[in-house]
GROMACS .gro file of C-alpha atoms in nm:
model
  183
    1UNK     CA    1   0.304  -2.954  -1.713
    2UNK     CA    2   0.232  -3.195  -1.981
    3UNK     CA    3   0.262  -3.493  -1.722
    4UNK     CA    4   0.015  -3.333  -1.456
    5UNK     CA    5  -0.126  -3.019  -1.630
    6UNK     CA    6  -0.042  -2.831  -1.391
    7UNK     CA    7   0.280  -2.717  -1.203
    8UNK     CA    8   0.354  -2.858  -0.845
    9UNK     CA    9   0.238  -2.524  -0.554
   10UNK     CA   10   0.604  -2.610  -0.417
   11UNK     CA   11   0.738  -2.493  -0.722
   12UNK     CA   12   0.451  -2.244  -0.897
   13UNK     CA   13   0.643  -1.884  -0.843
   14UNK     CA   14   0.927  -2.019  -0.925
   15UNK     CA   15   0.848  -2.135  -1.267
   16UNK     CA   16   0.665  -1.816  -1.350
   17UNK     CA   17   0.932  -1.610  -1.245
   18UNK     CA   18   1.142  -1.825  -1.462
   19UNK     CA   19   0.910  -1.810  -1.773
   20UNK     CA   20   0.766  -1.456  -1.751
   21UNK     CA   21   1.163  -1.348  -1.745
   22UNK     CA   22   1.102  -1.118  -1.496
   23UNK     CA   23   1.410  -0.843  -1.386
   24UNK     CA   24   1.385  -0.909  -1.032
   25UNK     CA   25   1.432  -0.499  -1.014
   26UNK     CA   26   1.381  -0.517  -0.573
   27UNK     CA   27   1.541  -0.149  -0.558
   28UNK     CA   28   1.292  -0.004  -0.801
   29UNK     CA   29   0.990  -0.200  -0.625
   30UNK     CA   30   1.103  -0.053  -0.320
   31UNK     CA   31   1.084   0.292  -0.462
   32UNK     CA   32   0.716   0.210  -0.502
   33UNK     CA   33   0.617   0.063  -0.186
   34UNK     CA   34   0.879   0.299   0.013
   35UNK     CA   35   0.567   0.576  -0.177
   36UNK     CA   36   0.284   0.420   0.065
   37UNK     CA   37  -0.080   0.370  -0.082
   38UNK     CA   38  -0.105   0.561  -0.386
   39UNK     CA   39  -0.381   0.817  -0.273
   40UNK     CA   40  -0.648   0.683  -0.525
   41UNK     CA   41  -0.683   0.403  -0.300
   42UNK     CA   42  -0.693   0.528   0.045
   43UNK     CA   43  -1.100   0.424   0.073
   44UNK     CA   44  -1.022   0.103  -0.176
   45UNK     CA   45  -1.159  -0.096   0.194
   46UNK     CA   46  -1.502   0.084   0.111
   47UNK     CA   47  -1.544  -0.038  -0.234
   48UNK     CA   48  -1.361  -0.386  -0.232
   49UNK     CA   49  -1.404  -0.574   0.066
   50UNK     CA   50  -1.131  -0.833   0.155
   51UNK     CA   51  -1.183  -1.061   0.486
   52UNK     CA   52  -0.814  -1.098   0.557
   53UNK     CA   53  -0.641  -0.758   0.639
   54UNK     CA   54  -0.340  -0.951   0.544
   55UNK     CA   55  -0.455  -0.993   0.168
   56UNK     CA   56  -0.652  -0.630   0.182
   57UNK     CA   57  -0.309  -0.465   0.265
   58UNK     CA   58  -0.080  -0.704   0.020
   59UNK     CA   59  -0.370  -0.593  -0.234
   60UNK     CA   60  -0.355  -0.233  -0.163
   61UNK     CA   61   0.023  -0.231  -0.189
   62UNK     CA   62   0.046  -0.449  -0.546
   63UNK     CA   63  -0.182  -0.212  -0.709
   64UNK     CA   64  -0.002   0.126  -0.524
   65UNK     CA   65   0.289  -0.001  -0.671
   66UNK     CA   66   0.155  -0.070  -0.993
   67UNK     CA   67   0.012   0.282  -1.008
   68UNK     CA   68   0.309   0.467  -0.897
   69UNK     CA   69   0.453   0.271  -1.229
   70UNK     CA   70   0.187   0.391  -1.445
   71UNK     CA   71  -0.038   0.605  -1.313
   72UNK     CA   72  -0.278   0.491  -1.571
   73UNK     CA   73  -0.369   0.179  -1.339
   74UNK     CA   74  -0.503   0.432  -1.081
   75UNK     CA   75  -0.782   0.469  -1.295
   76UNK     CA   76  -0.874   0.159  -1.369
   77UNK     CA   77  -1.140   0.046  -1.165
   78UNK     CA   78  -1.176  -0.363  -1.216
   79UNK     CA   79  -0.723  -0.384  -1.161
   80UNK     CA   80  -0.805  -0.547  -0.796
   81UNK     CA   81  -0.991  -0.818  -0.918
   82UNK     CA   82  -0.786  -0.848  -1.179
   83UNK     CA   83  -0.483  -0.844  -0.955
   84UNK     CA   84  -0.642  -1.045  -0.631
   85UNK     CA   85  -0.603  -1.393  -0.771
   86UNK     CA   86  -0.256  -1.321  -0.794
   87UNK     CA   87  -0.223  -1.244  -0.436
   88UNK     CA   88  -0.394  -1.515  -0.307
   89UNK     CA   89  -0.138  -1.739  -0.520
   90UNK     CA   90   0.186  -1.560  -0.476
   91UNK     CA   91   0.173  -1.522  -0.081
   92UNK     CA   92   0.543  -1.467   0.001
   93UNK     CA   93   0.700  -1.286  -0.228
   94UNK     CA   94   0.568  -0.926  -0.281
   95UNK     CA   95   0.830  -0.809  -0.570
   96UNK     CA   96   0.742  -1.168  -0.752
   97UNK     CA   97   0.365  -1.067  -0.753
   98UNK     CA   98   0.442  -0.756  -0.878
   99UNK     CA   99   0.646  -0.855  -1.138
  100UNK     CA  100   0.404  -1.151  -1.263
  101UNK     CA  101   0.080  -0.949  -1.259
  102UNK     CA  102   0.282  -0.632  -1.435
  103UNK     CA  103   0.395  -0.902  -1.694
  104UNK     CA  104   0.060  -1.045  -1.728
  105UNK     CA  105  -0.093  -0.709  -1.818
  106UNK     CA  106   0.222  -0.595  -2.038
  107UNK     CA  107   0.203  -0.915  -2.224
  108UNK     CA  108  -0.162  -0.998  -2.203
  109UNK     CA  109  -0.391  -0.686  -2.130
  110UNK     CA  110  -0.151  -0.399  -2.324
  111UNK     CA  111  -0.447  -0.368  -2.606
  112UNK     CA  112  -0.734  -0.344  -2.319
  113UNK     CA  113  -0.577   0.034  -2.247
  114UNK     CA  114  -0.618   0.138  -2.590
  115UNK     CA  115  -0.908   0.360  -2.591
  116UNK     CA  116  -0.908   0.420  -2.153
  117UNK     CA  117  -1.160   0.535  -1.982
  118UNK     CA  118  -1.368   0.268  -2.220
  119UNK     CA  119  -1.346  -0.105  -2.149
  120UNK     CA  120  -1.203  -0.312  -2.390
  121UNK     CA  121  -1.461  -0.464  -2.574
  122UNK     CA  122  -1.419  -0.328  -2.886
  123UNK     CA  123  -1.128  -0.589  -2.887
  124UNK     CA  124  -1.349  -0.829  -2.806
  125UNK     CA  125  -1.583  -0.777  -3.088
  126UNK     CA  126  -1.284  -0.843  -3.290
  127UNK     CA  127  -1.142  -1.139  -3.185
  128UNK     CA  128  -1.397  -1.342  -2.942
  129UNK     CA  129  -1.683  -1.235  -3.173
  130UNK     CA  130  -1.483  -1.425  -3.431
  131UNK     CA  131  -1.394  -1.726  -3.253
  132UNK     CA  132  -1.771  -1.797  -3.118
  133UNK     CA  133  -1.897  -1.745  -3.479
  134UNK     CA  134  -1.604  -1.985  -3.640
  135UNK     CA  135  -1.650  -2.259  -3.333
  136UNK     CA  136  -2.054  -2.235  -3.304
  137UNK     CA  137  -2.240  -2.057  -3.595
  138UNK     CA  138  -2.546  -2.143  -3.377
  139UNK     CA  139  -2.429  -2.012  -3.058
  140UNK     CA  140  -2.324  -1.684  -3.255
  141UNK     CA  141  -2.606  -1.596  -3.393
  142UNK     CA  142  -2.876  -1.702  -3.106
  143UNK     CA  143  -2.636  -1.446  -2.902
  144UNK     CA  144  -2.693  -1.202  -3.196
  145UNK     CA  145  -3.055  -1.245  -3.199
  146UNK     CA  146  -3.140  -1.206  -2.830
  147UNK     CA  147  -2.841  -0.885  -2.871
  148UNK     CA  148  -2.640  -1.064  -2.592
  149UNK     CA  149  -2.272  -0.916  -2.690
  150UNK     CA  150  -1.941  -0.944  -2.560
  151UNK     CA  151  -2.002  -0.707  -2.329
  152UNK     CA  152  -2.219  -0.915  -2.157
  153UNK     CA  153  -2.045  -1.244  -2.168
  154UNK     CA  154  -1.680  -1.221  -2.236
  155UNK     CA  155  -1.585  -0.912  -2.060
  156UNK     CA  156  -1.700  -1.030  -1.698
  157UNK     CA  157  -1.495  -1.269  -1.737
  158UNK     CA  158  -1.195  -1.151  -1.848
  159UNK     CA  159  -1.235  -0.864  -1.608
  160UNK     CA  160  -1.136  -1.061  -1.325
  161UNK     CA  161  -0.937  -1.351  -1.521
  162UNK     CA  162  -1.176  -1.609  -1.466
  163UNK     CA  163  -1.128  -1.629  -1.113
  164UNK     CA  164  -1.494  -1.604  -1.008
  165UNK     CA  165  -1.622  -1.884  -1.265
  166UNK     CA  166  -1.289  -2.098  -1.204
  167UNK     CA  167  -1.229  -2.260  -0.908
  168UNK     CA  168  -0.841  -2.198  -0.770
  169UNK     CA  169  -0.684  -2.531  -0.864
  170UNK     CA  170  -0.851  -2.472  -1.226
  171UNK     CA  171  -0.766  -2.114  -1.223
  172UNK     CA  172  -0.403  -2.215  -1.123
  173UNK     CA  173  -0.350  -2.463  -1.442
  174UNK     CA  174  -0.524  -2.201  -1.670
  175UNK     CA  175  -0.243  -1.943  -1.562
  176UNK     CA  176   0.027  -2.214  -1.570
  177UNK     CA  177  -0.086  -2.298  -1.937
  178UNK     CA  178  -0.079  -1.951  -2.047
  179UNK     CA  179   0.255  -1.806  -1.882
  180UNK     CA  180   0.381  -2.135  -2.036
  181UNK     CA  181   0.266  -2.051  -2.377
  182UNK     CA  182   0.276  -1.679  -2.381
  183UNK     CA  183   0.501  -1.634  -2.671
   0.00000   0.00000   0.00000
């Protein structure tokens, strides 16, 4: 990583599964997908349109799964493009993906739950409000002035982490640097 800041394809899901410590619990996963679509997303293929059936089915399955784990993540409308990138990385194995994206949102989105059905900005306010005004005073206040909050330019992108500013080989190192750091 600190050679090529980034970790070799070959070798990506590996190296997560390694440094997200994930249990590798297949029988449990199983239990899920044995389940079938959870039934909040039987008409997900109206609302979020994938081109592969391939991907729209290994989609459909991650975030079944992930809602027969907590049925909280039924409800939470932006979890497949939070969870797509994800499948379009980890292509082969299903319990890996799993087990990465339910680390990532353990580890990384636990606070954005807080006060479901609302989005998390109020989180935002309180920490990205912060860093803008400590980094650019300027920048803080001309978004104060024209009333252009987080809600308008963090939160779209953390919604889908980064992946539709980001192209995948930038996306990639992002989530190599921050699985890498995460503690």
């Amino acid at each position: 990583l600190k050679k090529y800041t980034e970790y070799p394809d070959k070798y990506r899901t590996v190296i997560w599964k390694y440094l997200l410590s994930l249990p590798m619990k297949k029988t449990l996963f199983e239990s899920y997908i044995k389940r079938d679509i959870h039934p909040a997303f039987k008409d997900l293929y109206k609302t979020y349109q994938v081109k592969s059936y391939r991907m729209y089915n290994k989609l459909a399955r991650v975030w079944s799964a992930l809602a027969h784990w907590s049925p909280l993540f039924a409800e939470i409308s932006y979890l497949p493009d939070l969870v797509f990138p994800f499948v379009k990385t980890i292509k082969h194995d299903d319990l890996v993906l799993f087990e990465v994206v339910m680390s990532f949102l353990v580890q990384h989105c636990q606070l954005w739950f807080e006060r479901f059905p609302s989005d998390p900005v109020h989180i935002l306010r309180t920490s990205i409000d912060v860093i803008i005004a400590k980094e650019s005073i300027i920048l803080y206040k001309h978004f104060q002035k024209i009333g252009f909050g987080v809600a308008e330019y963090a939160w779209p992108l953390l919604k889908n982490a980064f992946s539709v500013v980001l192209p995948k080989e930038d996306w990639l190192k992002l989530f190599d640097h921050l699985f890498t750091h995460h503690n």
